[in-house]
Amino acid sequence: MKKIFIVANWKSNKTQLEAQKWLQELSTFNFQLLTSKEIIVCPSFIHLPLMKAFIEEKKLPIKLGVQNISPFDEGAYTGEVNGKQIKEFAEFVLIGHSERRKNFFENDEIVNKKVEQAIKYDLTPILCMSDIQQIKNEKFKIMVAYEPLFAIGSGIPDTPENAESIADKIKEILDPIPVLYGGSVTSKNVKKFTQMSNIDGVLIGGASLDAQEFYTIIQNT
Ligand code: PGA
C-alpha cells in the first residue's frame, strides 16, 4: 500500500487560541487505523512552539511544516525565518506556493535558494508548482505539489485524470519522488485524487482549517 501524505496549509489564518482549539478537537479523534498516512500541518511560524509541545504531549501522529523559509542563512535579514530556526520545530517546508510567487514576487531563482536552504538544514521541501517548467531544473530530492492556479481556493478542483497525467510527467522528470495534488480538495473529492496511481497525497488549504473536515479528509484518502 502506498504511503499517503496529507498536508494542511493554513496560510495566514488562526490566532494562537484558534490553533489550540483546532488541535484539541483533532486530538479527540482516533488515529489508530491511520498508520499508512503521513499527516503534516503547516501553520504560521508563531504557532510552532505551542503546536510542537501539544503534539508531543498527546503523542499525535502529526508532523509540522512551515509555509516559507528564508533564502539566506542566519544573519542580517530582517523579518526572515531561517532553516536553522525552522529545524528546531518542523520537518517540512512549503516552497514556491503560487500565492508567494504572485504576492511576494518569488521567482525561480529565489525558490531555488529556498530549496537549497531547506536541504542544508535537512528539511523536506514541498515544492509547489502550477506549470511543469517550474521543476525542469530541480536538482534536489524533494516533494512536489501540483496546484493549478484556477483550482486554488476556487471550489473547482482539477480533474483527477488531468492531475494524474501531470503527476506522471513530474515523475518522468524527477522520479522517484512523492507528488501531491492541491486545489479545492475536500473530504468529498479527496479519494478521487489519492486513488490515482501517481498521486501520493494532497495539499489542503481552506478545508484544513476545520478540524472535523480535516480529520474526515484523512479518513477518506
Ligand atoms: P485550497 O488551497 O485547498 O484552499 O484550494 C490549496 C493551496 O493553496 O495549497
mmCIF file of C-alpha atoms and ligand atoms in Angstrom:
data_model
loop_
_atom_site.group_PDB
_atom_site.id
_atom_site.type_symbol
_atom_site.label_atom_id
_atom_site.label_comp_id
_atom_site.label_asym_id
_atom_site.label_seq_id
_atom_site.Cartn_x
_atom_site.Cartn_y
_atom_site.Cartn_z
ATOM 1 C CA MET A 1 0.000 0.000 0.000
ATOM 2 C CA LYS A 2 1.433 3.391 -0.938
ATOM 3 C CA LYS A 3 2.065 5.942 1.759
ATOM 4 C CA ILE A 4 -0.349 8.881 1.541
ATOM 5 C CA PHE A 5 0.723 12.393 2.519
ATOM 6 C CA ILE A 6 -1.969 14.736 3.805
ATOM 7 C CA VAL A 7 -0.622 18.250 4.142
ATOM 8 C CA ALA A 8 -2.569 21.118 5.695
ATOM 9 C CA ASN A 9 -1.617 24.614 4.562
ATOM 10 C CA TRP A 10 -3.266 27.013 6.989
ATOM 11 C CA LYS A 11 -1.921 30.023 5.085
ATOM 12 C CA SER A 12 -2.246 33.273 7.090
ATOM 13 C CA ASN A 13 -5.056 32.018 9.323
ATOM 14 C CA LYS A 14 -5.711 31.294 13.022
ATOM 15 C CA THR A 15 -4.819 33.042 16.234
ATOM 16 C CA GLN A 16 -2.971 31.062 18.904
ATOM 17 C CA LEU A 17 -6.240 30.289 20.669
ATOM 18 C CA GLU A 18 -7.806 29.061 17.421
ATOM 19 C CA ALA A 19 -4.774 26.893 16.676
ATOM 20 C CA GLN A 20 -5.013 25.398 20.149
ATOM 21 C CA LYS A 21 -8.742 24.668 19.775
ATOM 22 C CA TRP A 22 -8.149 23.003 16.388
ATOM 23 C CA LEU A 23 -5.509 20.717 17.895
ATOM 24 C CA GLN A 24 -7.667 19.947 20.906
ATOM 25 C CA GLU A 25 -10.536 18.930 18.651
ATOM 26 C CA LEU A 26 -8.284 16.871 16.403
ATOM 27 C CA SER A 27 -6.783 15.048 19.382
ATOM 28 C CA THR A 28 -10.223 13.684 20.316
ATOM 29 C CA PHE A 29 -10.359 11.650 17.084
ATOM 30 C CA ASN A 30 -8.998 8.146 16.629
ATOM 31 C CA PHE A 31 -5.741 7.872 14.692
ATOM 32 C CA GLN A 32 -5.004 4.206 15.354
ATOM 33 C CA LEU A 33 -6.165 2.892 11.971
ATOM 34 C CA LEU A 34 -4.442 5.612 10.008
ATOM 35 C CA THR A 35 -0.864 4.390 10.207
ATOM 36 C CA SER A 36 -0.125 4.377 6.458
ATOM 37 C CA LYS A 37 -0.850 8.096 6.342
ATOM 38 C CA GLU A 38 1.652 10.875 6.913
ATOM 39 C CA ILE A 39 -0.127 13.902 8.353
ATOM 40 C CA ILE A 40 1.679 17.224 8.087
ATOM 41 C CA VAL A 41 0.344 20.560 9.316
ATOM 42 C CA CYS A 42 1.861 23.866 8.176
ATOM 43 C CA PRO A 43 0.708 26.708 10.459
ATOM 44 C CA SER A 44 2.091 30.244 10.744
ATOM 45 C CA PHE A 45 5.536 30.355 12.371
ATOM 46 C CA ILE A 46 4.177 31.846 15.590
ATOM 47 C CA HIS A 47 2.176 28.680 16.342
ATOM 48 C CA LEU A 48 5.102 26.262 16.092
ATOM 49 C CA PRO A 49 6.229 26.150 19.769
ATOM 50 C CA LEU A 50 2.743 25.610 21.132
ATOM 51 C CA MET A 51 1.817 23.071 18.476
ATOM 52 C CA LYS A 52 5.039 21.099 18.839
ATOM 53 C CA ALA A 53 4.539 20.873 22.611
ATOM 54 C CA PHE A 54 0.907 19.818 22.231
ATOM 55 C CA ILE A 55 1.663 17.166 19.596
ATOM 56 C CA GLU A 56 4.440 15.692 21.741
ATOM 57 C CA GLU A 57 2.358 15.713 24.908
ATOM 58 C CA LYS A 58 -0.627 13.983 23.285
ATOM 59 C CA LYS A 59 1.566 11.778 21.088
ATOM 60 C CA LEU A 60 -0.383 12.772 17.994
ATOM 61 C CA PRO A 61 0.855 11.240 14.705
ATOM 62 C CA ILE A 62 1.272 14.684 13.168
ATOM 63 C CA LYS A 63 4.400 16.297 11.762
ATOM 64 C CA LEU A 64 4.920 20.023 11.474
ATOM 65 C CA GLY A 65 5.809 22.001 8.407
ATOM 66 C CA VAL A 66 6.111 25.691 7.609
ATOM 67 C CA GLN A 67 4.915 27.785 4.702
ATOM 68 C CA ASN A 68 8.125 29.641 3.931
ATOM 69 C CA ILE A 69 11.861 29.706 4.591
ATOM 70 C CA SER A 70 14.479 32.411 4.265
ATOM 71 C CA PRO A 71 16.609 32.101 1.126
ATOM 72 C CA PHE A 72 19.539 33.103 3.375
ATOM 73 C CA ASP A 73 21.310 31.636 6.370
ATOM 74 C CA GLU A 74 21.050 33.320 9.782
ATOM 75 C CA GLY A 75 22.198 36.918 9.896
ATOM 76 C CA ALA A 76 21.114 40.435 9.000
ATOM 77 C CA TYR A 77 17.897 39.627 7.115
ATOM 78 C CA THR A 78 15.138 41.486 8.931
ATOM 79 C CA GLY A 79 11.842 39.670 9.085
ATOM 80 C CA GLU A 80 13.091 36.316 7.788
ATOM 81 C CA VAL A 81 12.930 32.921 9.498
ATOM 82 C CA ASN A 82 15.867 30.735 8.520
ATOM 83 C CA GLY A 83 16.332 26.993 8.093
ATOM 84 C CA LYS A 84 18.304 26.523 11.304
ATOM 85 C CA GLN A 85 15.474 28.161 13.287
ATOM 86 C CA ILE A 86 12.796 26.157 11.486
ATOM 87 C CA LYS A 87 14.592 22.867 12.099
ATOM 88 C CA GLU A 88 14.016 23.249 15.848
ATOM 89 C CA PHE A 89 10.280 22.820 15.277
ATOM 90 C CA ALA A 90 9.430 21.456 11.833
ATOM 91 C CA GLU A 91 10.445 18.846 9.265
ATOM 92 C CA PHE A 92 8.765 20.093 6.074
ATOM 93 C CA VAL A 93 8.626 23.399 4.240
ATOM 94 C CA LEU A 94 6.284 24.588 1.503
ATOM 95 C CA ILE A 95 8.283 26.450 -1.112
ATOM 96 C CA GLY A 96 7.150 28.412 -4.150
ATOM 97 C CA HIS A 97 3.424 28.451 -3.438
ATOM 98 C CA SER A 98 1.662 30.436 -6.167
ATOM 99 C CA GLU A 99 0.467 32.963 -3.571
ATOM 100 C CA ARG A 100 4.103 33.701 -2.757
ATOM 101 C CA ARG A 101 5.108 33.831 -6.405
ATOM 102 C CA LYS A 102 2.264 36.299 -7.067
ATOM 103 C CA ASN A 103 2.073 38.457 -3.921
ATOM 104 C CA PHE A 104 5.727 38.383 -2.874
ATOM 105 C CA PHE A 105 7.310 38.243 -6.323
ATOM 106 C CA GLU A 106 9.166 34.990 -5.743
ATOM 107 C CA ASN A 107 10.850 33.844 -8.913
ATOM 108 C CA ASP A 108 12.569 30.549 -9.730
ATOM 109 C CA GLU A 109 15.922 31.893 -8.521
ATOM 110 C CA ILE A 110 14.541 32.686 -5.055
ATOM 111 C CA VAL A 111 12.616 29.435 -4.981
ATOM 112 C CA ASN A 112 15.825 27.519 -5.767
ATOM 113 C CA LYS A 113 17.711 29.319 -2.996
ATOM 114 C CA LYS A 114 14.953 28.370 -0.581
ATOM 115 C CA VAL A 115 15.117 24.742 -1.664
ATOM 116 C CA GLU A 116 18.890 24.816 -1.087
ATOM 117 C CA GLN A 117 18.413 26.221 2.418
ATOM 118 C CA ALA A 118 15.814 23.593 3.246
ATOM 119 C CA ILE A 119 18.119 20.801 2.079
ATOM 120 C CA LYS A 120 21.027 22.311 4.007
ATOM 121 C CA TYR A 121 19.033 22.089 7.238
ATOM 122 C CA ASP A 122 17.603 18.664 6.495
ATOM 123 C CA LEU A 123 14.063 19.890 5.976
ATOM 124 C CA THR A 124 11.950 18.263 3.264
ATOM 125 C CA PRO A 125 10.902 20.857 0.687
ATOM 126 C CA ILE A 126 7.414 20.538 -0.744
ATOM 127 C CA LEU A 127 7.854 22.444 -3.981
ATOM 128 C CA CYS A 128 4.566 23.889 -5.209
ATOM 129 C CA MET A 129 4.158 24.271 -8.954
ATOM 130 C CA SER A 130 1.397 25.088 -11.392
ATOM 131 C CA ASP A 131 3.470 24.638 -14.531
ATOM 132 C CA ILE A 132 5.828 21.807 -15.409
ATOM 133 C CA GLN A 133 8.526 24.347 -16.428
ATOM 134 C CA GLN A 134 8.868 25.299 -12.762
ATOM 135 C CA ILE A 135 10.530 21.982 -11.897
ATOM 136 C CA LYS A 136 12.587 21.362 -15.036
ATOM 137 C CA ASN A 137 15.904 22.347 -13.434
ATOM 138 C CA GLU A 138 15.314 20.899 -9.997
ATOM 139 C CA LYS A 139 18.368 19.005 -8.803
ATOM 140 C CA PHE A 140 17.474 18.014 -5.241
ATOM 141 C CA LYS A 141 15.330 15.250 -3.847
ATOM 142 C CA ILE A 142 12.091 16.981 -2.963
ATOM 143 C CA MET A 143 8.351 16.504 -2.825
ATOM 144 C CA VAL A 144 6.253 18.296 -5.418
ATOM 145 C CA ALA A 145 2.708 19.618 -5.080
ATOM 146 C CA TYR A 146 0.929 20.227 -8.351
ATOM 147 C CA GLU A 147 -1.531 23.086 -7.787
ATOM 148 C CA PRO A 148 -3.217 24.540 -10.881
ATOM 149 C CA LEU A 149 -3.907 28.249 -10.369
ATOM 150 C CA PHE A 150 -7.595 28.056 -11.240
ATOM 151 C CA ALA A 151 -8.198 25.410 -8.563
ATOM 152 C CA ILE A 152 -6.678 27.204 -5.557
ATOM 153 C CA GLY A 153 -9.411 28.427 -3.236
ATOM 154 C CA SER A 154 -11.979 28.375 -6.062
ATOM 155 C CA GLY A 155 -14.046 25.339 -5.127
ATOM 156 C CA ILE A 156 -13.288 23.968 -8.601
ATOM 157 C CA PRO A 157 -10.615 21.262 -8.440
ATOM 158 C CA ASP A 158 -8.735 19.934 -11.441
ATOM 159 C CA THR A 159 -9.988 16.613 -12.781
ATOM 160 C CA PRO A 160 -8.281 13.638 -11.122
ATOM 161 C CA GLU A 161 -7.323 12.396 -14.620
ATOM 162 C CA ASN A 162 -5.501 15.609 -15.522
ATOM 163 C CA ALA A 163 -3.809 15.774 -12.108
ATOM 164 C CA GLU A 164 -2.706 12.154 -12.606
ATOM 165 C CA SER A 165 -1.202 12.891 -16.013
ATOM 166 C CA ILE A 166 0.732 15.888 -14.627
ATOM 167 C CA ALA A 167 1.919 13.768 -11.675
ATOM 168 C CA ASP A 168 3.098 11.183 -14.196
ATOM 169 C CA LYS A 169 5.075 13.849 -16.111
ATOM 170 C CA ILE A 170 6.613 15.165 -12.868
ATOM 171 C CA LYS A 171 7.789 11.649 -12.028
ATOM 172 C CA GLU A 172 9.257 11.247 -15.502
ATOM 173 C CA ILE A 173 11.418 14.296 -14.774
ATOM 174 C CA LEU A 174 12.169 13.831 -11.062
ATOM 175 C CA ASP A 175 11.398 10.202 -10.257
ATOM 176 C CA PRO A 176 11.097 8.747 -7.628
ATOM 177 C CA ILE A 177 9.521 11.473 -5.550
ATOM 178 C CA PRO A 178 6.136 11.849 -3.879
ATOM 179 C CA VAL A 179 3.744 14.050 -5.862
ATOM 180 C CA LEU A 180 0.762 15.720 -4.205
ATOM 181 C CA TYR A 181 -2.276 17.359 -5.718
ATOM 182 C CA GLY A 182 -3.598 20.639 -4.280
ATOM 183 C CA GLY A 183 -6.504 22.931 -5.131
ATOM 184 C CA SER A 184 -10.032 22.786 -3.682
ATOM 185 C CA VAL A 185 -9.549 19.377 -2.085
ATOM 186 C CA THR A 186 -12.330 18.420 0.351
ATOM 187 C CA SER A 187 -13.466 15.283 2.168
ATOM 188 C CA LYS A 188 -15.870 14.676 -0.724
ATOM 189 C CA ASN A 189 -13.352 14.660 -3.572
ATOM 190 C CA VAL A 190 -10.080 13.599 -1.898
ATOM 191 C CA LYS A 191 -10.381 9.895 -2.676
ATOM 192 C CA LYS A 192 -10.682 10.547 -6.401
ATOM 193 C CA PHE A 193 -7.201 12.059 -6.293
ATOM 194 C CA THR A 194 -5.440 9.729 -3.866
ATOM 195 C CA GLN A 195 -6.680 6.620 -5.660
ATOM 196 C CA MET A 196 -4.720 7.690 -8.761
ATOM 197 C CA SER A 197 -1.548 5.639 -9.021
ATOM 198 C CA ASN A 198 0.877 8.577 -9.391
ATOM 199 C CA ILE A 199 -0.705 10.863 -6.791
ATOM 200 C CA ASP A 200 0.809 10.298 -3.334
ATOM 201 C CA GLY A 201 -1.255 12.746 -1.354
ATOM 202 C CA VAL A 202 -2.924 16.113 -1.131
ATOM 203 C CA LEU A 203 -2.161 19.678 -0.096
ATOM 204 C CA ILE A 204 -5.193 21.251 1.512
ATOM 205 C CA GLY A 205 -5.841 24.925 2.181
ATOM 206 C CA GLY A 206 -9.342 26.061 3.137
ATOM 207 C CA ALA A 207 -10.698 22.630 4.073
ATOM 208 C CA SER A 208 -7.879 22.040 6.566
ATOM 209 C CA LEU A 209 -8.954 24.929 8.785
ATOM 210 C CA ASP A 210 -11.811 22.935 10.264
ATOM 211 C CA ALA A 211 -10.555 20.055 12.449
ATOM 212 C CA GLN A 212 -13.543 17.783 11.775
ATOM 213 C CA GLU A 213 -13.315 18.292 8.000
ATOM 214 C CA PHE A 214 -9.555 17.748 8.072
ATOM 215 C CA TYR A 215 -9.979 14.509 10.001
ATOM 216 C CA THR A 216 -12.652 13.340 7.555
ATOM 217 C CA ILE A 217 -10.260 14.094 4.683
ATOM 218 C CA ILE A 218 -7.591 11.953 6.395
ATOM 219 C CA GLN A 219 -10.089 9.138 6.822
ATOM 220 C CA ASN A 220 -11.317 9.353 3.235
ATOM 221 C CA THR A 221 -7.941 9.277 1.483
HETATM 222 P P1 PGA B 1 -7.297 25.326 -1.240
HETATM 223 O O1 PGA B 1 -5.764 25.765 -1.241
HETATM 224 O O2 PGA B 1 -7.364 23.913 -0.730
HETATM 225 O O3 PGA B 1 -7.980 26.308 -0.359
HETATM 226 O O4 PGA B 1 -7.757 25.388 -2.659
HETATM 227 C C1 PGA B 1 -4.740 24.868 -1.591
HETATM 228 C C2 PGA B 1 -3.407 25.550 -1.508
HETATM 229 O O5 PGA B 1 -3.300 26.719 -1.901
HETATM 230 O O6 PGA B 1 -2.414 24.968 -1.032
#
